Coordinates of N, CA and C in Angstrom, one line a residue:
X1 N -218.5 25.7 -13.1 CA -219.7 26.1 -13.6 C -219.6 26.5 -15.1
X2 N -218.0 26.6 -15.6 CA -218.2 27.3 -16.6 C -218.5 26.2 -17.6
X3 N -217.8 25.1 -16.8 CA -217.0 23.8 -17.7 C -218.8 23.5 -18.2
X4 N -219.7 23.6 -17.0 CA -221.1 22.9 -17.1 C -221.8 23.8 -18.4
X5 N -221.8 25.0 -18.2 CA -222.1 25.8 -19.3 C -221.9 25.4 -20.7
X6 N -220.8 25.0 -20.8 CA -220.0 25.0 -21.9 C -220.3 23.8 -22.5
X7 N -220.7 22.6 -21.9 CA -221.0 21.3 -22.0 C -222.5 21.7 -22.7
X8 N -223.1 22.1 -21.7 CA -224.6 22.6 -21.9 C -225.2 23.0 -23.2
X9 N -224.4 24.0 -23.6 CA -224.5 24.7 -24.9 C -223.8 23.8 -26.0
X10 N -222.8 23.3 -26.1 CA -222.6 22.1 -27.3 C -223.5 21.7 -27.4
X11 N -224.2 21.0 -26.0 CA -225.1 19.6 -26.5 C -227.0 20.4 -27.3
X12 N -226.9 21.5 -27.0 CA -228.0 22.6 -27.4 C -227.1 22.6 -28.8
X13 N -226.6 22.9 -29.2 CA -225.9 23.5 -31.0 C -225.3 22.2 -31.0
X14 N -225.8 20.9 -30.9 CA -225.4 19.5 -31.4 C -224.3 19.7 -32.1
X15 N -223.1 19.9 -31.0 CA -222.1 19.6 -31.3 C -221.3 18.4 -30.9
X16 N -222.1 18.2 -29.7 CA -221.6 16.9 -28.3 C -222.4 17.0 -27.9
X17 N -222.6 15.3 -27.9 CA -223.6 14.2 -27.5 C -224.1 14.0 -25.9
X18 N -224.8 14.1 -25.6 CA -224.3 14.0 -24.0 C -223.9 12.4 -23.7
X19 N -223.4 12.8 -22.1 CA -222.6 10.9 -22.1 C -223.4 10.2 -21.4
X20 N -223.4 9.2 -22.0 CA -224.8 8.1 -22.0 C -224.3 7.8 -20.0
X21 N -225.2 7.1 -19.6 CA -224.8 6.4 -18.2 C -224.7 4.9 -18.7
X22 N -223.8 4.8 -17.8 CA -223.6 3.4 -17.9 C -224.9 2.2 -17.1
X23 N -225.7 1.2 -18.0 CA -226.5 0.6 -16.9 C -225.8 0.2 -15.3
X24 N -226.7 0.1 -15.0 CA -226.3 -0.3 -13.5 C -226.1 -1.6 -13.4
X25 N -227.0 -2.2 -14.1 CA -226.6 -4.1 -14.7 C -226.2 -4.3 -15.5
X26 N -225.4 -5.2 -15.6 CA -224.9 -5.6 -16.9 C -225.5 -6.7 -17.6
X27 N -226.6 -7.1 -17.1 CA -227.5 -7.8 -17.6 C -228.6 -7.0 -18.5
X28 N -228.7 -6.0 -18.5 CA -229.9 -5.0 -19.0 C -229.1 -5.1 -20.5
X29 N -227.8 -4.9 -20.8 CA -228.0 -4.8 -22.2 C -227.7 -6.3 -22.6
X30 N -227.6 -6.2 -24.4 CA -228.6 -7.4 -25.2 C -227.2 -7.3 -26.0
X31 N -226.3 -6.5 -26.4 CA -225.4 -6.7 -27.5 C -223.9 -7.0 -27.0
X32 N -223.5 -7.2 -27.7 CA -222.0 -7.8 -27.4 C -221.2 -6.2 -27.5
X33 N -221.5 -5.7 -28.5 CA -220.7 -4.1 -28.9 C -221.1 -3.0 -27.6
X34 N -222.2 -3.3 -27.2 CA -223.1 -2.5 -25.8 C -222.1 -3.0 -24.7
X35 N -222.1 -4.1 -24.7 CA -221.3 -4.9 -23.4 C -219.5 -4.4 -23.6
X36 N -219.1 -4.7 -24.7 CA -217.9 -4.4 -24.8 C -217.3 -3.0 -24.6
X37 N -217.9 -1.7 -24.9 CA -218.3 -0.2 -24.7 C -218.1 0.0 -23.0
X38 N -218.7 -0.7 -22.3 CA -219.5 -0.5 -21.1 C -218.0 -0.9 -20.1
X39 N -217.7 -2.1 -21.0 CA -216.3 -2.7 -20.2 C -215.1 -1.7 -20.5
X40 N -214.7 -1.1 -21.6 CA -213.9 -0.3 -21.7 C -214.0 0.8 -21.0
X41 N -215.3 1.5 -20.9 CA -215.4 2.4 -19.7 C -215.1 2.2 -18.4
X42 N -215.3 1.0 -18.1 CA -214.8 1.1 -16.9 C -213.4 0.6 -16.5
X43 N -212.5 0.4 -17.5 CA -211.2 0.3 -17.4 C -210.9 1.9 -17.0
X44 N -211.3 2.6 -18.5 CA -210.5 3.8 -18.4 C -211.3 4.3 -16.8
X45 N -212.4 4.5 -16.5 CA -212.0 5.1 -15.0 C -211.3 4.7 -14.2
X46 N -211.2 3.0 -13.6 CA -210.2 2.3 -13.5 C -208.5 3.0 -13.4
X47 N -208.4 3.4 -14.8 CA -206.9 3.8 -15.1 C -207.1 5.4 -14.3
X48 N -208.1 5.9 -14.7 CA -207.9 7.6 -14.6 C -207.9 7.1 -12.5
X49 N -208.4 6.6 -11.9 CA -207.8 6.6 -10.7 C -206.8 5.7 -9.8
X50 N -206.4 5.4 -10.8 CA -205.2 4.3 -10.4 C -204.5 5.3 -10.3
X51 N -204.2 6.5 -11.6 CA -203.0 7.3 -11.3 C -203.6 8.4 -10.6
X52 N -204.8 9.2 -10.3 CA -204.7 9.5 -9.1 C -204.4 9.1 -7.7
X53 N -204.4 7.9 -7.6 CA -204.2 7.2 -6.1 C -202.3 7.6 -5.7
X54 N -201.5 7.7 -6.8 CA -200.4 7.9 -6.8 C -199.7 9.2 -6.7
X55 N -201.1 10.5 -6.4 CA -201.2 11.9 -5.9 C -200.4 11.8 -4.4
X56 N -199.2 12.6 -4.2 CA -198.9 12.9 -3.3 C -199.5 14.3 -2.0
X57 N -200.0 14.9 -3.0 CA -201.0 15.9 -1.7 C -202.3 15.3 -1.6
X58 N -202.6 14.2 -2.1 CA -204.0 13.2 -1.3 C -204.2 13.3 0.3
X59 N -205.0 14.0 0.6 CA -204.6 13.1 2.4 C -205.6 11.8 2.3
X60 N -205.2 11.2 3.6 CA -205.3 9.5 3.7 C -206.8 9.4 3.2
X61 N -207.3 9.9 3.7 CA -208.9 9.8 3.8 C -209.2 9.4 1.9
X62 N -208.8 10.7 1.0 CA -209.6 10.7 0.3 C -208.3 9.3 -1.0
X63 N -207.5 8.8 0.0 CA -206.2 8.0 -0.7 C -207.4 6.5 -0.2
X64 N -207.9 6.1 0.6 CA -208.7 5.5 1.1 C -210.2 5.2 0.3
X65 N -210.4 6.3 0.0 CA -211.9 6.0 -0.4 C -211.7 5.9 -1.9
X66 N -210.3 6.8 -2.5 CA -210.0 6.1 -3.8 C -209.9 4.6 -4.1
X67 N -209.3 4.1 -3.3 CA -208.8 2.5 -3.2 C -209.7 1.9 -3.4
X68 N -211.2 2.3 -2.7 CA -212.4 1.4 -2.2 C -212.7 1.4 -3.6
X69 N -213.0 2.6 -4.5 CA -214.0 2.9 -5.5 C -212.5 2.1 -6.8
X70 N -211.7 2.1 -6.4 CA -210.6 0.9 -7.1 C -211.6 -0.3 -7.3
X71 N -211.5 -1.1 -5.9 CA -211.7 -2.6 -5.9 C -213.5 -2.7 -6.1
X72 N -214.2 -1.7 -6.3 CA -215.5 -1.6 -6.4 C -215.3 -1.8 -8.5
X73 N -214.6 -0.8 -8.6 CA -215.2 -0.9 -10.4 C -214.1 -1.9 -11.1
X74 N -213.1 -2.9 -10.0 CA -212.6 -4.1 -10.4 C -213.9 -4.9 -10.6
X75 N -214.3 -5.2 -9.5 CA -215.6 -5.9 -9.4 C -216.9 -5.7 -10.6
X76 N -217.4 -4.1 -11.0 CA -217.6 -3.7 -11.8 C -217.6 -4.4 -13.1
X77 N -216.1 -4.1 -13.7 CA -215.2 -5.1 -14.6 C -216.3 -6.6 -14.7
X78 N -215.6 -7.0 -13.7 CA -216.0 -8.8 -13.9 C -217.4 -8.9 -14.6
X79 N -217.9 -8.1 -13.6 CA -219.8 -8.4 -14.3 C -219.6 -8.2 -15.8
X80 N -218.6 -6.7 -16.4 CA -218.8 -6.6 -17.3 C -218.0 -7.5 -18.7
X81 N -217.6 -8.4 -17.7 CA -216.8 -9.7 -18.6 C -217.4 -10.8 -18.9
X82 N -217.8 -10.9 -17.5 CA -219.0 -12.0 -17.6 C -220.2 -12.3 -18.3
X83 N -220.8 -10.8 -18.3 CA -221.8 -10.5 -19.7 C -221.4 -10.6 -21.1
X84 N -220.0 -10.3 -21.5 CA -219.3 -10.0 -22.7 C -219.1 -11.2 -22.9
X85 N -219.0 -12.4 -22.1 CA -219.0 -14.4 -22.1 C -220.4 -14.9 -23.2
X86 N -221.1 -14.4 -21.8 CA -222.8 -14.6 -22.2 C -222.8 -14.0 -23.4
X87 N -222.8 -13.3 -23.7 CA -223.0 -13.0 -25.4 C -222.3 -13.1 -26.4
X88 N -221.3 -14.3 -25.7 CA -220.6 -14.8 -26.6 C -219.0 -14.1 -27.2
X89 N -218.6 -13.1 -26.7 CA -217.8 -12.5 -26.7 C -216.7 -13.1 -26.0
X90 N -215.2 -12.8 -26.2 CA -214.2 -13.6 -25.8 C -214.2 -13.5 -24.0
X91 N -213.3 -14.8 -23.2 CA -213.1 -14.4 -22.0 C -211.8 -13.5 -21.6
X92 N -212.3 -12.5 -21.1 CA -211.0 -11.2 -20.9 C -210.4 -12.0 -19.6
X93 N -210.6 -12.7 -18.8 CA -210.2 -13.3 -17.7 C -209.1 -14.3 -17.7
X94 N -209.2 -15.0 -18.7 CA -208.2 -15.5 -19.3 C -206.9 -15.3 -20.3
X95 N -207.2 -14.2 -21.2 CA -206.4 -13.5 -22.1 C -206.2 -12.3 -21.2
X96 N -206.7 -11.7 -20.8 CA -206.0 -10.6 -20.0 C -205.1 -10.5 -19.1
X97 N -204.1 -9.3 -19.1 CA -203.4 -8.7 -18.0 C -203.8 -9.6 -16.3
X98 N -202.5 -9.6 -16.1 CA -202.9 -9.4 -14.6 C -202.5 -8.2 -14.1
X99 N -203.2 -7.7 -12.5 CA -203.0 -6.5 -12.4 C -201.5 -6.1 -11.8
X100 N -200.5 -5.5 -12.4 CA -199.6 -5.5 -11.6 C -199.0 -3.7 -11.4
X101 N -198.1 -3.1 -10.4 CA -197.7 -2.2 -10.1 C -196.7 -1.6 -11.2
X102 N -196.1 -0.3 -10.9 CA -195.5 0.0 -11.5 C -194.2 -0.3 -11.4
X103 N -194.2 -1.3 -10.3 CA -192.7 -1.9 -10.2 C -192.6 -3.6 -11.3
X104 N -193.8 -3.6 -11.5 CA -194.1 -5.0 -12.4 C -194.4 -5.9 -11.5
X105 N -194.5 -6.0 -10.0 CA -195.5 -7.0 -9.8 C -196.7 -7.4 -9.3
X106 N -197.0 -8.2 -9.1 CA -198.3 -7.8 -9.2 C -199.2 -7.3 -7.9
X107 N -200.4 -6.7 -8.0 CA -200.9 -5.7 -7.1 C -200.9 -6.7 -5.5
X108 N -200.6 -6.3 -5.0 CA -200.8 -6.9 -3.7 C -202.3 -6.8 -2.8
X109 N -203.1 -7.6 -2.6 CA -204.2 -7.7 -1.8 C -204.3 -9.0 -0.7
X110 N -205.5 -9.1 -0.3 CA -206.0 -9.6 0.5 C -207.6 -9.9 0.4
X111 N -207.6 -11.2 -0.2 CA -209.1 -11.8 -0.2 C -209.6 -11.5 -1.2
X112 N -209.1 -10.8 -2.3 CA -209.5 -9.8 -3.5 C -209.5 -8.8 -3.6
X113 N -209.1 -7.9 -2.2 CA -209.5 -6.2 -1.9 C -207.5 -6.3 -2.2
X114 N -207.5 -5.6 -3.4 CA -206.3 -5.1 -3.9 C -206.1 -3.7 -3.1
X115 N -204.7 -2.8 -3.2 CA -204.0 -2.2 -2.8 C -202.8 -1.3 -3.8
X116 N -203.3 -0.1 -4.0 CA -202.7 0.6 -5.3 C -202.6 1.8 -4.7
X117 N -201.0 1.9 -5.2 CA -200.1 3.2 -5.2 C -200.2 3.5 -3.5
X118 N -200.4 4.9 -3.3 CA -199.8 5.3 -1.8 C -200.9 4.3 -0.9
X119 N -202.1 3.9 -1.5 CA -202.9 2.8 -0.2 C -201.9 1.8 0.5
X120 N -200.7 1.6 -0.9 CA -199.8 0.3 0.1 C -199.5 0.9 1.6
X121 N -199.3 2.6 1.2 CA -198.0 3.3 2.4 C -199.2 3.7 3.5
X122 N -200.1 3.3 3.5 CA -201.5 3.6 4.8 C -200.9 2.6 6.2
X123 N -201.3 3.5 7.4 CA -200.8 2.8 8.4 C -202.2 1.8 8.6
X124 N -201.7 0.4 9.3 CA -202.5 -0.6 9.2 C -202.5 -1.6 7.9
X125 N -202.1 -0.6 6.6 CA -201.7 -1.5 5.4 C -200.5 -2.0 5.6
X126 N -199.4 -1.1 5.5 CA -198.2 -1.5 5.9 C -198.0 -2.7 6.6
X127 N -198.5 -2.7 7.9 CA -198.4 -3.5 9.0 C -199.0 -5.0 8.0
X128 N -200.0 -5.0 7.4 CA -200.7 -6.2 6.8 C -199.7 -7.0 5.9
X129 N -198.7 -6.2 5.0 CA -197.8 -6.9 4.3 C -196.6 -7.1 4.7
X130 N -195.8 -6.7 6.0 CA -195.5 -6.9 6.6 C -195.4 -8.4 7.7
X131 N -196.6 -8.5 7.9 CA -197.1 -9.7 8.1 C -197.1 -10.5 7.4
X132 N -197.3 -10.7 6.2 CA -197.3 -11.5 5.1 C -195.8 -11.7 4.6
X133 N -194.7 -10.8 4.8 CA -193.2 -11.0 4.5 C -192.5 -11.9 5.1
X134 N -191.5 -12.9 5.0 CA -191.0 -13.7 5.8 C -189.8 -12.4 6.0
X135 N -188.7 -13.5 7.0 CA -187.4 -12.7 7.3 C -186.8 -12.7 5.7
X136 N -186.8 -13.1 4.3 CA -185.8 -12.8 3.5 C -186.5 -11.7 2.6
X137 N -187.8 -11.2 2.9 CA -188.6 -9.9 2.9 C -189.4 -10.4 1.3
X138 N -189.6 -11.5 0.9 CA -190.3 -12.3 0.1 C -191.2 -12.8 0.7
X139 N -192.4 -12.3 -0.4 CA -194.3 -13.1 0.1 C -194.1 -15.2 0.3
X140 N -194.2 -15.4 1.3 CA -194.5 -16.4 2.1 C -195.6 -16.9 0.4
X141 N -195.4 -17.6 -0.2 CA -196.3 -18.6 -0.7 C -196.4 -20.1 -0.9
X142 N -197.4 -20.9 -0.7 CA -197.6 -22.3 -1.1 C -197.5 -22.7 -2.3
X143 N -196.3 -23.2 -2.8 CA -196.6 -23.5 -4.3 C -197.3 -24.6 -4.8
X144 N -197.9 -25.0 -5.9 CA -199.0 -25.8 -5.7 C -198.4 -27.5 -6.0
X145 N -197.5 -27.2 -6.0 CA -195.9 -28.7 -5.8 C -196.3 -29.0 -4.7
X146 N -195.9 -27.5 -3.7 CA -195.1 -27.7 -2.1 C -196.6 -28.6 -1.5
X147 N -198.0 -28.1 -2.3 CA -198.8 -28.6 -1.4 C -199.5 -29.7 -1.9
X148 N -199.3 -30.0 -3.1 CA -199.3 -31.4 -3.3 C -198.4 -32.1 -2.5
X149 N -197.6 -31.9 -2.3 CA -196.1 -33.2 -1.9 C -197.2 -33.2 -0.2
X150 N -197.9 -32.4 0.0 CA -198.7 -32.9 1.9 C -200.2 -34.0 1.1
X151 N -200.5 -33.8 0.2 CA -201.8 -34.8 0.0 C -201.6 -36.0 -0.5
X152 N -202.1 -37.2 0.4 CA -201.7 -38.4 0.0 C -203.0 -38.8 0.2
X153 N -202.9 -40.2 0.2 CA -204.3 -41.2 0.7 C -205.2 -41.3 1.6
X154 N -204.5 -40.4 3.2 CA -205.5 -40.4 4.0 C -205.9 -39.0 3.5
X155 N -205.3 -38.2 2.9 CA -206.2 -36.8 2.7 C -207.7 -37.2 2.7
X156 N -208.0 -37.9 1.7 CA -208.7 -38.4 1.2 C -209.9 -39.1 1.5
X157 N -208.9 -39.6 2.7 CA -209.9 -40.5 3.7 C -209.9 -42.0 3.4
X158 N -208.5 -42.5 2.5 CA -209.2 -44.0 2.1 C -208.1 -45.0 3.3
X159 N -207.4 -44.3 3.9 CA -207.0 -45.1 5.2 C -207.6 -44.8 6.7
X160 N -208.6 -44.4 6.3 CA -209.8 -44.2 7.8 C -209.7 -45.7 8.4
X161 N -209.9 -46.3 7.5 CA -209.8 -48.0 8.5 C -208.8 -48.4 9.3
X162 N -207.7 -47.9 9.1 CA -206.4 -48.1 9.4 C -206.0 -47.7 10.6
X163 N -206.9 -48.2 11.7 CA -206.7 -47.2 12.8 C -207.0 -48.3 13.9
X164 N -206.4 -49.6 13.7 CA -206.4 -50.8 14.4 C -208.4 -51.1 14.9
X165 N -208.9 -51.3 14.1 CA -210.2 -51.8 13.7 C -211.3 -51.3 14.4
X166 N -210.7 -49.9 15.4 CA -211.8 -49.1 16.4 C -213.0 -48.7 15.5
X167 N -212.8 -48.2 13.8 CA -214.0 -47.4 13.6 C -214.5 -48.9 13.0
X168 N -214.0 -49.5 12.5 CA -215.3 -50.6 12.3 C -215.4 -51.3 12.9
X169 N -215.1 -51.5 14.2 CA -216.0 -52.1 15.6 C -216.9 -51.6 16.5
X170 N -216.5 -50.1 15.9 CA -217.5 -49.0 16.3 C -218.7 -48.8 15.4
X171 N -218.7 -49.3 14.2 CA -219.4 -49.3 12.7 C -220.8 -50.4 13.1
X172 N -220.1 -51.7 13.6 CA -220.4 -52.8 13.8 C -221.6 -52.8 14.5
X173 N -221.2 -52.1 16.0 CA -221.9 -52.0 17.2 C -223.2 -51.0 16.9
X174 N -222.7 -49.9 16.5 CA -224.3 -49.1 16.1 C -224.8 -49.8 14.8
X175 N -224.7 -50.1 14.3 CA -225.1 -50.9 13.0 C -226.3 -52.1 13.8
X176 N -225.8 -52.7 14.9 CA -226.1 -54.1 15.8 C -228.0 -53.7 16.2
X177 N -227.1 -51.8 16.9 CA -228.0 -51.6 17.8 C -229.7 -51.0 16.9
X178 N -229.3 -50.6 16.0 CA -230.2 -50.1 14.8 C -230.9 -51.0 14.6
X179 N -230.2 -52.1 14.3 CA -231.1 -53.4 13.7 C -232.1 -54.1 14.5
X180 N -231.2 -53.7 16.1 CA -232.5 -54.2 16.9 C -233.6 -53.5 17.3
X181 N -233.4 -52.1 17.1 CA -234.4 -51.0 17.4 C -235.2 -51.1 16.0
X182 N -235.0 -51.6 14.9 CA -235.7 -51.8 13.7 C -236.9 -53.3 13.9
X183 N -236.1 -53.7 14.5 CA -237.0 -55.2 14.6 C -238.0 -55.3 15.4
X184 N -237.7 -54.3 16.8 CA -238.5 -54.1 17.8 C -239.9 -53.9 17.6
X185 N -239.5 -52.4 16.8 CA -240.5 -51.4 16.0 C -241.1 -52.3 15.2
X186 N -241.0 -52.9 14.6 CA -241.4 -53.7 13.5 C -242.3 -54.6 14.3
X187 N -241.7 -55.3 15.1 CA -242.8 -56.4 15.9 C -243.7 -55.9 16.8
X188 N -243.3 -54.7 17.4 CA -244.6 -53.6 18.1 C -246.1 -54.0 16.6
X189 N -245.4 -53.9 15.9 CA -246.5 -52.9 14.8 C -247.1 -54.1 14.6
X190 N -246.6 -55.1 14.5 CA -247.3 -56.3 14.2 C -247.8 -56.9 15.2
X191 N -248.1 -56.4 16.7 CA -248.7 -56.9 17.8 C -250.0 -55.7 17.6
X192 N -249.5 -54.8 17.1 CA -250.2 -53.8 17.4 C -252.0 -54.0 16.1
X193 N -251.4 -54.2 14.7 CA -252.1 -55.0 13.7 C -253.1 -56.3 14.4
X194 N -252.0 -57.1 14.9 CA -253.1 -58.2 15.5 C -254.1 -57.9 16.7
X195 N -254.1 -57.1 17.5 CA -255.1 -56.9 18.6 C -255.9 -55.9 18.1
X196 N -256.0 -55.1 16.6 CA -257.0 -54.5 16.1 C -258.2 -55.7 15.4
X197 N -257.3 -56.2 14.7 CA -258.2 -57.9 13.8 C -258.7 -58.2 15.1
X198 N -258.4 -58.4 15.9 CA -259.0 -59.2 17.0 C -260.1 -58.5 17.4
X199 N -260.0 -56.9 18.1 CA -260.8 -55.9 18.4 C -262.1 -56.2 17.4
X200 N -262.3 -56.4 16.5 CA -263.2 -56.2 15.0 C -263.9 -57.3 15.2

């Protein structure tokens, strides 16, 4: 209460400004220095709870709902990169950081929902990267070699014929049967034309 007081009365004897809110879209503002402002703000909360997630008397609950409001004002972020694009301002996506721990690598997630400080040590998280560890206790990854060296020609589909001439004898046959359900139809209509002229 006091802290509110105290706030209160600055901003009465214009000493301090009160703090703007952040739009809720990041489409609403029009400047690149607006957009840029808006994105630094939400680093620094970003940072100011990163290192609280690394509070040891947190219980789980409120180690949890940290994490979420984490991967919430990541997301945050992007909009406010993506706007800072649009207005012509540099891509932070590409020159920027990746996010990584205080051990230097990088944050561990799943699907994009990252995982910081004690959220790694949550039961059910544990178990998740765990899963993800092989036996030499290194992340299982596809390197984009390993998975080129599996795509070749039939990836692709250009040896589909190659399959001792079943799909294009199969190609043939409904192709056959079309044509004669086309002709059918076709000669209905033209019996059907001539017994009207006649009718008249």
């Amino acid at each position: 209460m006091l802290y509110r007081f105290r706030e209160a009365q600055s901003i009465e004897l214009g000493i301090h400004k009160p703090k703007e809110r952040r739009p809720h879209l990041a489409s609403l503002v029009d400047t690149l220095e607006e957009a840029e402002k808006w994105r630094r703000d939400v680093i620094r909360e970003i940072s100011r709870d990163v290192s609280r997630i690394h509070d040891s008397s947190l219980p789980d609950s409120q180690i949890r709902d940290l994490n979420d409001g984490i991967n919430k004002l990541l997301r945050v972020k992007i909009h406010w990169e993506n706007r800072v694009m649009e207005l012509g301002g540099p891509d932070y996506r590409k020159i920027g950081p990746k996010m990584i721990d205080h051990q230097g690598r990088e944050v561990p997630g799943n699907r994009g929902y990252k995982y910081f400080g004690r959220a790694k040590e949550l039961p059910g998280v544990r178990e998740l990267f765990e899963q993800q560890e092989d036996g030499g206790g290194r992340a299982k990854r596809n390197q984009r070699g390993e998975l080129m060296k599996r795509v070749d020609a039939k990836y692709f589909g250009y040896r589909d014929e190659d399959d001792g001439g079943e799909l294009l004898a199969h190609e043939e046959s409904v192709k056959a049967q079309w044509i004669e359900k086309l002709r059918s139809a076709h000669d209905a209509s033209l019996v059907s034309d001539d017994s009207d002229d006649n009718d008249e």
